Tab-separated table of C-alpha atoms in Angstrom:
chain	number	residue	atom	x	y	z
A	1	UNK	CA	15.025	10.986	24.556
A	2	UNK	CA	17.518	12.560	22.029
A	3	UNK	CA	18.088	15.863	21.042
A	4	UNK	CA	15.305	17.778	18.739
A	5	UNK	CA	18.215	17.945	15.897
A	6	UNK	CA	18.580	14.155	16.095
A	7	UNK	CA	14.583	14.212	14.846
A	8	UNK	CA	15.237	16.651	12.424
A	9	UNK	CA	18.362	14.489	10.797
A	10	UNK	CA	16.348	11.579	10.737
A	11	UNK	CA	13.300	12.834	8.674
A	12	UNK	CA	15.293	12.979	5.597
A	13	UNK	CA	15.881	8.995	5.814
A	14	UNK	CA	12.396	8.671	6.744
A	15	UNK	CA	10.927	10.227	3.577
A	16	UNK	CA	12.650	8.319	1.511
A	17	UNK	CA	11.901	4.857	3.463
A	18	UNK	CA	8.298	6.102	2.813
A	19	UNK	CA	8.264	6.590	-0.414
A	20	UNK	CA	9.824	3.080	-0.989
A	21	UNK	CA	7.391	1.505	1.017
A	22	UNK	CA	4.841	4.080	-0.591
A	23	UNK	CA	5.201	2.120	-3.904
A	24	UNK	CA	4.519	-0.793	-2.220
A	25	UNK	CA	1.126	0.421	-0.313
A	26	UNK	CA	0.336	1.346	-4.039
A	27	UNK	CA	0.515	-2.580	-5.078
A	28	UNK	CA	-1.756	-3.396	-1.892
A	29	UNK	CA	-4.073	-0.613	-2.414
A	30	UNK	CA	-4.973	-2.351	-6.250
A	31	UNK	CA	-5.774	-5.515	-4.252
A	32	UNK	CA	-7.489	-4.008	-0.890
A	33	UNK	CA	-9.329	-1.155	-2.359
A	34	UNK	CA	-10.024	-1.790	-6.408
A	35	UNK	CA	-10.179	-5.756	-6.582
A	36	UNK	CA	-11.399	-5.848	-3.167
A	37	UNK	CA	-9.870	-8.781	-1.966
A	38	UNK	CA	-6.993	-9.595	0.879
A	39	UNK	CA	-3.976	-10.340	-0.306
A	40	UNK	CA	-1.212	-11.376	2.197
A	41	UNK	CA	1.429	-12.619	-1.095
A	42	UNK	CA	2.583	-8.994	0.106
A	43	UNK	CA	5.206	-10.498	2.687
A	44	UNK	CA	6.487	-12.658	0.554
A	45	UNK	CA	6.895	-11.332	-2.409
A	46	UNK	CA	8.800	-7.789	-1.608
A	47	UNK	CA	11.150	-10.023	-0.367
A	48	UNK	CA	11.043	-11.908	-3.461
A	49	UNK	CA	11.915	-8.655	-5.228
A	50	UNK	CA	14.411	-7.609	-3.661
A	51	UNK	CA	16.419	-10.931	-3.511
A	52	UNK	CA	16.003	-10.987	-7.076
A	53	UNK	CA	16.714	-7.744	-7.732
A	54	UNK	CA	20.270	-8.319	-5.718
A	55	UNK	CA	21.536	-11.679	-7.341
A	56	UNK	CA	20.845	-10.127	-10.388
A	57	UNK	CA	22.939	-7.372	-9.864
A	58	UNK	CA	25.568	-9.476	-8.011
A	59	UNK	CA	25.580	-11.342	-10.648
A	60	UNK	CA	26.711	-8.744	-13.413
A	61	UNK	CA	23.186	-7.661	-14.974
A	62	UNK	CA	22.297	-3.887	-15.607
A	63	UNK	CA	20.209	-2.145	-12.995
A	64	UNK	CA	17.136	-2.171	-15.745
A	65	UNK	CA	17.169	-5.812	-16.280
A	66	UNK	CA	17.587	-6.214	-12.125
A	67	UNK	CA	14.418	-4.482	-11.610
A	68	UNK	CA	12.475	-5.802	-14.710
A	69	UNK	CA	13.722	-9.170	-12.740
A	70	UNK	CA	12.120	-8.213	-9.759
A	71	UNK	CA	8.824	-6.696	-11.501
A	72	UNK	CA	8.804	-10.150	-13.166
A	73	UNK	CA	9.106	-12.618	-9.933
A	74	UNK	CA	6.770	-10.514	-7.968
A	75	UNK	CA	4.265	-11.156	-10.990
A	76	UNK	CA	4.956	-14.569	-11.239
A	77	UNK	CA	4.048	-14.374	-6.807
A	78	UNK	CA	0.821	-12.736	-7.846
A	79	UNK	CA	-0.303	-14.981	-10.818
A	80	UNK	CA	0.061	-17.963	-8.563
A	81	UNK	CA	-1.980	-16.600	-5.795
A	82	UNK	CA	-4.784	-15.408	-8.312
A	83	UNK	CA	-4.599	-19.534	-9.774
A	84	UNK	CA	-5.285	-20.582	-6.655
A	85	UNK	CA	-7.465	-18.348	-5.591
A	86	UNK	CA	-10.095	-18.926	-8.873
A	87	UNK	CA	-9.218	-22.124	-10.925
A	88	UNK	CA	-9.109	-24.040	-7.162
A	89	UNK	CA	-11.787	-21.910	-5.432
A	90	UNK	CA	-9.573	-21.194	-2.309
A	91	UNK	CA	-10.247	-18.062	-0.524
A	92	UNK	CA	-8.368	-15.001	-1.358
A	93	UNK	CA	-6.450	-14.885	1.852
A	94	UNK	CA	-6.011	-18.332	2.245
A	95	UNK	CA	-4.074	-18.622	-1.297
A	96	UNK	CA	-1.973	-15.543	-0.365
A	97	UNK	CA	-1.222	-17.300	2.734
A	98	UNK	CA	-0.230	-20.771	0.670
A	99	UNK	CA	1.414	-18.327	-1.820
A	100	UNK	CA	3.732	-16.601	1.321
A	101	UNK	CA	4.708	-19.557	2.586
A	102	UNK	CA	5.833	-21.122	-0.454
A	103	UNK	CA	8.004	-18.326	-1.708
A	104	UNK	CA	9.844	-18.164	2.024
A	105	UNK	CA	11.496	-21.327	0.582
A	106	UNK	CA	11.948	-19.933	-2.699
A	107	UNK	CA	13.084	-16.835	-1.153
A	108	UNK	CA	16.128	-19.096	0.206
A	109	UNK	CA	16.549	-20.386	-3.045
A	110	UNK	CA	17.063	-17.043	-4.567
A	111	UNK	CA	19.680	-16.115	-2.421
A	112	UNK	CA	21.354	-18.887	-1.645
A	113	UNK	CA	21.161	-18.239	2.627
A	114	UNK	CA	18.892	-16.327	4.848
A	115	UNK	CA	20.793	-12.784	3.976
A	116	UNK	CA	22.733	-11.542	1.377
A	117	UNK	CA	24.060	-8.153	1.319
A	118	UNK	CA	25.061	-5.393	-1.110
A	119	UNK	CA	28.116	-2.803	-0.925
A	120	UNK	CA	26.828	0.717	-2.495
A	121	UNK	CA	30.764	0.957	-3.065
A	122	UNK	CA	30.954	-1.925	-5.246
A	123	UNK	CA	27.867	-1.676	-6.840
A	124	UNK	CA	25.967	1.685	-8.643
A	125	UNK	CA	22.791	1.615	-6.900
A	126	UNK	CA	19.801	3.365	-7.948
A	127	UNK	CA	19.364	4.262	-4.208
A	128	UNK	CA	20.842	3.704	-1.522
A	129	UNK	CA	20.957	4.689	2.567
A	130	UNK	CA	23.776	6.694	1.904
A	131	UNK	CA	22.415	9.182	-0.945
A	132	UNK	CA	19.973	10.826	1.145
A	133	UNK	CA	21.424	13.644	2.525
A	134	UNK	CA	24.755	16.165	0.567
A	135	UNK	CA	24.979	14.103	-2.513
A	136	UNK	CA	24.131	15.776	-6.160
A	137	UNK	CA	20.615	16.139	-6.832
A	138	UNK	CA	20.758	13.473	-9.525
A	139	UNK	CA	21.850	10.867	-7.214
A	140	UNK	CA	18.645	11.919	-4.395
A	141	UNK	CA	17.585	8.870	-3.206
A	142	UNK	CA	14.482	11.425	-1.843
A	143	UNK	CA	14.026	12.258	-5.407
A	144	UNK	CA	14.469	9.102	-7.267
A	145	UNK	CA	11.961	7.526	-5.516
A	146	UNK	CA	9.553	10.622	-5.713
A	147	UNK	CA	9.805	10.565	-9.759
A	148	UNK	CA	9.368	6.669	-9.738
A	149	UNK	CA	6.291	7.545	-7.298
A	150	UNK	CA	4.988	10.133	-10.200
A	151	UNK	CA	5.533	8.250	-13.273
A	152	UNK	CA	3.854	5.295	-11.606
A	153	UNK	CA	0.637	6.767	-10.173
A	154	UNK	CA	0.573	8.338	-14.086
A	155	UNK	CA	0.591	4.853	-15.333
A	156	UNK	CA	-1.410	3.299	-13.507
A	157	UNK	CA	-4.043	6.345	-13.186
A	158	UNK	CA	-3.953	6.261	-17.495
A	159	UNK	CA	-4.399	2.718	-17.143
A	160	UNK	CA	-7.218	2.172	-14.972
A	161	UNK	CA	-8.858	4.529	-17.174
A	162	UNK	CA	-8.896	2.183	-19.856
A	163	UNK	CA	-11.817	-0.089	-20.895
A	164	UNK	CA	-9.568	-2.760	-19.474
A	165	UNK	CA	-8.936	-1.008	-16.581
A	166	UNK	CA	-12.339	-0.149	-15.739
A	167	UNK	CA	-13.148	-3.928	-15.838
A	168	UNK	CA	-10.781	-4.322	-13.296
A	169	UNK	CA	-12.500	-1.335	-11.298
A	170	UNK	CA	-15.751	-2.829	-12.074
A	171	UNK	CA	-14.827	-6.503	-11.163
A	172	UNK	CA	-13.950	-5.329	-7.296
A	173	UNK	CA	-17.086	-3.346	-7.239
A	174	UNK	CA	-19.418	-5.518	-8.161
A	175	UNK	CA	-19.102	-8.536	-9.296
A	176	UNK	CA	-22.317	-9.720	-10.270
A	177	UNK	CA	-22.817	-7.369	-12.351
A	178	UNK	CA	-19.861	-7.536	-14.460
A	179	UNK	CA	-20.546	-11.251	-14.880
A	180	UNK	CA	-23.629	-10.371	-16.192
A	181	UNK	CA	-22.158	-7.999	-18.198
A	182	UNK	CA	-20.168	-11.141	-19.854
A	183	UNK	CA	-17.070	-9.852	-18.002
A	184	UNK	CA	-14.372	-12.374	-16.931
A	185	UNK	CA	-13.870	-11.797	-13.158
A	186	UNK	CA	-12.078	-14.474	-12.553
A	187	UNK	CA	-9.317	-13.197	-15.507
A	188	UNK	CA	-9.644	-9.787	-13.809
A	189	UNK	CA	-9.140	-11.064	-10.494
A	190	UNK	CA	-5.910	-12.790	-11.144
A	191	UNK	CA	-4.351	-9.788	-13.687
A	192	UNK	CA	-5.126	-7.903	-10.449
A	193	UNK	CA	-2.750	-9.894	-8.546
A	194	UNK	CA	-0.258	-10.382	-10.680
A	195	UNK	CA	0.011	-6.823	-11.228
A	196	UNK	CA	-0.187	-5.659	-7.688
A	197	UNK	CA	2.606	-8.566	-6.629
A	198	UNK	CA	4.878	-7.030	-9.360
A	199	UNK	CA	4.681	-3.328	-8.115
A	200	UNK	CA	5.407	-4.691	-4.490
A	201	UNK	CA	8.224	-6.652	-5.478
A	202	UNK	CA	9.446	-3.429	-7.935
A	203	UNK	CA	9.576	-1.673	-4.026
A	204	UNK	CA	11.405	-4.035	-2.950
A	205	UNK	CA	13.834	-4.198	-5.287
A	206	UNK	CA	14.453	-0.883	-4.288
A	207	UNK	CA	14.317	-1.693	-0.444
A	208	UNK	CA	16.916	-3.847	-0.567
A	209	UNK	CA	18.741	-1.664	-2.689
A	210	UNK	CA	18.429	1.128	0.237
A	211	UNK	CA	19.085	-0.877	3.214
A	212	UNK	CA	22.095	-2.242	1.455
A	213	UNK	CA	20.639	-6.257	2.194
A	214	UNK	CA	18.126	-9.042	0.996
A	215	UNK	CA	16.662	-10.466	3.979
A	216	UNK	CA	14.161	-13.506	4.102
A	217	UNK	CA	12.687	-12.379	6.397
A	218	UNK	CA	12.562	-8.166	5.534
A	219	UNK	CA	8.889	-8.699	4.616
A	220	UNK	CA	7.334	-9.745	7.189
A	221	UNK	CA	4.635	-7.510	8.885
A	222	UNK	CA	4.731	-5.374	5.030
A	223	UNK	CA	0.922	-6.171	4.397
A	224	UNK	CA	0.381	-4.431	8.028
A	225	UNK	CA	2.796	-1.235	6.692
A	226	UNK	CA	0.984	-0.989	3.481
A	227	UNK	CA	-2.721	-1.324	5.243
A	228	UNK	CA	-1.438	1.623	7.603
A	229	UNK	CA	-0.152	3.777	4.185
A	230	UNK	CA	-3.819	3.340	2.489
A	231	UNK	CA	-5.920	3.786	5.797
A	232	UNK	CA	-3.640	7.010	6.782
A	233	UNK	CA	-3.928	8.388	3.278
A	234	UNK	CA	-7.630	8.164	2.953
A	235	UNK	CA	-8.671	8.816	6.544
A	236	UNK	CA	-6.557	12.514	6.268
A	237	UNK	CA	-6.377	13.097	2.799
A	238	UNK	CA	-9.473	11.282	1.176
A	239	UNK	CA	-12.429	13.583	1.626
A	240	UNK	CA	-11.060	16.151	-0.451
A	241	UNK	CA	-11.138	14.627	-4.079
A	242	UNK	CA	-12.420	11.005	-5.687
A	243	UNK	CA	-9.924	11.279	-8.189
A	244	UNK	CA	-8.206	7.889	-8.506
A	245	UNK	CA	-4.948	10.003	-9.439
A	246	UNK	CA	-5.314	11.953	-6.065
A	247	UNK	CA	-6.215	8.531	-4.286
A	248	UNK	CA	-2.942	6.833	-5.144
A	249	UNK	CA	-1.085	9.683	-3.849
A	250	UNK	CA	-2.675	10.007	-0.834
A	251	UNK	CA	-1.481	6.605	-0.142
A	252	UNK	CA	1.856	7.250	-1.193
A	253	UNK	CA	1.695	10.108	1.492
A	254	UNK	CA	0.188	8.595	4.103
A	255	UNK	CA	3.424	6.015	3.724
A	256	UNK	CA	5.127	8.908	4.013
A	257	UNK	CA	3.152	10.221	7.317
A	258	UNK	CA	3.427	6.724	8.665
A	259	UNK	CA	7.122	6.503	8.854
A	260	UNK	CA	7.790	10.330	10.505
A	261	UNK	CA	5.414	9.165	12.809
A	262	UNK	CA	7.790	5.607	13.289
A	263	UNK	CA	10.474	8.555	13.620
A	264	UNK	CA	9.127	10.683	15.907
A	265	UNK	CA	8.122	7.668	18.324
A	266	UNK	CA	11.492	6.520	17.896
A	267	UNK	CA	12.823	9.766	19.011
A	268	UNK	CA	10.845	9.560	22.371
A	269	UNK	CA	12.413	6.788	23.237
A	270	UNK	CA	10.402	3.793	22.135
A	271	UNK	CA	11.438	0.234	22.597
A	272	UNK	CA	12.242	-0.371	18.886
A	273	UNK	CA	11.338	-3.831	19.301
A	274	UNK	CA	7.574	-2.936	19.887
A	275	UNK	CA	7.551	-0.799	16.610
A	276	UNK	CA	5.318	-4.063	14.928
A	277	UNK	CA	2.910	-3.994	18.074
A	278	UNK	CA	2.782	0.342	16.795
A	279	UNK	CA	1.890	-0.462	13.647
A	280	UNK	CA	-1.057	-2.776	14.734
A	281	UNK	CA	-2.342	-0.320	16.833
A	282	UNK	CA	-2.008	2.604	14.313
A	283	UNK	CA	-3.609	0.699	11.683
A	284	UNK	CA	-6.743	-0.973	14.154
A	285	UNK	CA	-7.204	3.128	15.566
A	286	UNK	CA	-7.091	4.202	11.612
A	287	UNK	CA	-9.349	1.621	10.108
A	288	UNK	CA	-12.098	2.329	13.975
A	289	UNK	CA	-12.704	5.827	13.403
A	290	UNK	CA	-14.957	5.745	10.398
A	291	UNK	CA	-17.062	3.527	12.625
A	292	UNK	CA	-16.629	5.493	15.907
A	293	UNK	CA	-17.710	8.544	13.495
A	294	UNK	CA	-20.723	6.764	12.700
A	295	UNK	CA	-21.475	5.656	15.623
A	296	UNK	CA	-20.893	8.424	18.430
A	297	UNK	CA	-20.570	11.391	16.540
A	298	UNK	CA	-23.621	11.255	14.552
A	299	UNK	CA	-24.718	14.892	14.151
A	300	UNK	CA	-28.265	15.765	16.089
A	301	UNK	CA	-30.366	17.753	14.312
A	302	UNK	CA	-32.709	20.259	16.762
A	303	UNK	CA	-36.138	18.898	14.959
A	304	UNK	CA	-35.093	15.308	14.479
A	305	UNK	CA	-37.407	14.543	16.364
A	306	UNK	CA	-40.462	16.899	15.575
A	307	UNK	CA	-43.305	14.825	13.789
A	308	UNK	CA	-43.852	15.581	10.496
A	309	UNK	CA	-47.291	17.974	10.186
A	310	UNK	CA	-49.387	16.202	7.280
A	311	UNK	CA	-50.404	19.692	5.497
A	312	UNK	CA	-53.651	17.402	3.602
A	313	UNK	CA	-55.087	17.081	7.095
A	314	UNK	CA	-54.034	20.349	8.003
A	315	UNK	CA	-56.086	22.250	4.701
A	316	UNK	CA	-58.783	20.147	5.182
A	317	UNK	CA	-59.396	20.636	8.996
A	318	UNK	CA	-59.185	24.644	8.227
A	319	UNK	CA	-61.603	24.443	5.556
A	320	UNK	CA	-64.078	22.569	7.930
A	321	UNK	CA	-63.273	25.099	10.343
A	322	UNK	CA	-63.829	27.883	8.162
């Protein structure tokens, strides 16, 4: 077990890993929670991102057009799960399973070999590993990502306010009704995905960006990370407000929680290589206790089970009385 100042040093790094990843729960959150459908593109595509993101940069391009690169293949991940998932009527997480698998091999393509890294010395960075802790304020990895976090819970919060928006909303809710409504599910479905693919290949764009590397293989187990951001959020933050605003933040934050907890486990001394069998379990005892709640803490009321008096029969046996 290391020293308490060890845990204290590392918290920094973890906030920012958890906002990264927070933008990424944000993506999976659009699919799991307003279209209502699972998505497991998720693994593929934040590495998509982020090997995009890289060869652009490597390759000379502004860091703008590097992450409008990544936005853009994660989008392209998306659109083709949502294609197969309506116009060849393949379950949801079946096509993002078809999708995942596919893009490990474009993945490779991307990048040319399994890993390619990036030198924060050779390259400006929007973040980066090193920026975290006594650098200038405007160079805050922490605080970067934190603004990105804002402006893009702001968008999205303005946008799902929209008529279009609210289809969207709508569509995951219920989707017989919107079809009677004469609303295009199908459309809404796959603009879902493309969307959400894009955001989680934006965050990893920035991953790869932070950890200094493209990996082919840094997304696997994401979908399980992101799952554990949006249960976390809602189960300790969610009773307080339906705003969609404060709903999107909360997952951002429970990101956030998720990784001091990764910290804090790492700290005791934790095999790092069963940090994926942690997750699991932190997302299964997350997603159980809304039905343990329901189930063994139901609250017993002292006259639950008093019968009811029927006061008809009650005025008419006094009047006979009387």
């Amino acid at each position: 077990m290391g020293d308490f100042g060890a845990l204290i040093s590392g918290l920094p790094g973890a906030a920012a890993q958890g906002l990264i990843w927070g933008i990424m729960a944000i993506g999976v959150y659009i699919t799991y929670k307003v279209l209502d459908v699972a998505d497991l593109t998720v693994d593929g595509s934040i590495c998509t991102g982020g090997a995009t993101c890289i060869m652009l940069l490597m390759a000379g391009f502004s860091m703008p057009v590097a992450l409008l690169g990544a936005f853009i293949a994660g989008c392209l991940a998306g659109l083709c799960t949502g294609i197969i998932h309506t116009f060849m009527g393949i379950p949801a997480i079946l096509a993002g399973i078809l999708t995942q698998l596919a893009l490990y091999s474009v993945n490779l393509k991307i990048m040319g070999k399994a890993n390619q890294p990036i030198n924060a010395s050779n390259y400006d960075l929007l973040v980066s590993l090193r920026n975290v802790k006594n650098v200038p304020i405007g160079q805050n990895t922490i605080l970067i990502t934190f603004v990105i976090v804002a402006i893009l819970i702001g968008f999205l919060y303005w946008f799902f306010g929209t008529e279009f928006g609210s289809s969207i909303r709508a569509s995951g809710a219920n989707q017989a009704m919107c079809r009677a409504q004469g609303i295009n599910v199908d459309f809404n479905t796959v603009f879902g995905l493309t969307v959400s693919n894009g955001i989680v290949a934006f965050s990893g764009a920035l991953l790869a960006q932070y950890q200094g590397f493209a990996d082919v293989n840094m997304g696997r187990g994401a979908i399980v990370i992101g799952l554990a951001a949006v249960v976390i959020g809602e189960a300790v933050f969610g009773k307080f407000s339906q705003n969609f605003a404060y709903k999107l933040s909360c997952v951002a934050i429970g990101s956030i929680i998720y990784y001091f907890v990764l910290q804090v486990v790492i700290w005791r001394g934790l095999d790092p290589q069963l940090l994926k069998m942690l997750s699991a379990i932190i997302v299964a005892l997350f997603l159980a206790v809304p039905y343990w709640k329901g189930k063994y803490f139901k609250p017993h009321h002292k006259h639950a089970n008093k019968p009811a008096v029927n006061t008809e029969e009650k005025g008419v046996n006094e009047n006979a009385t009387a």
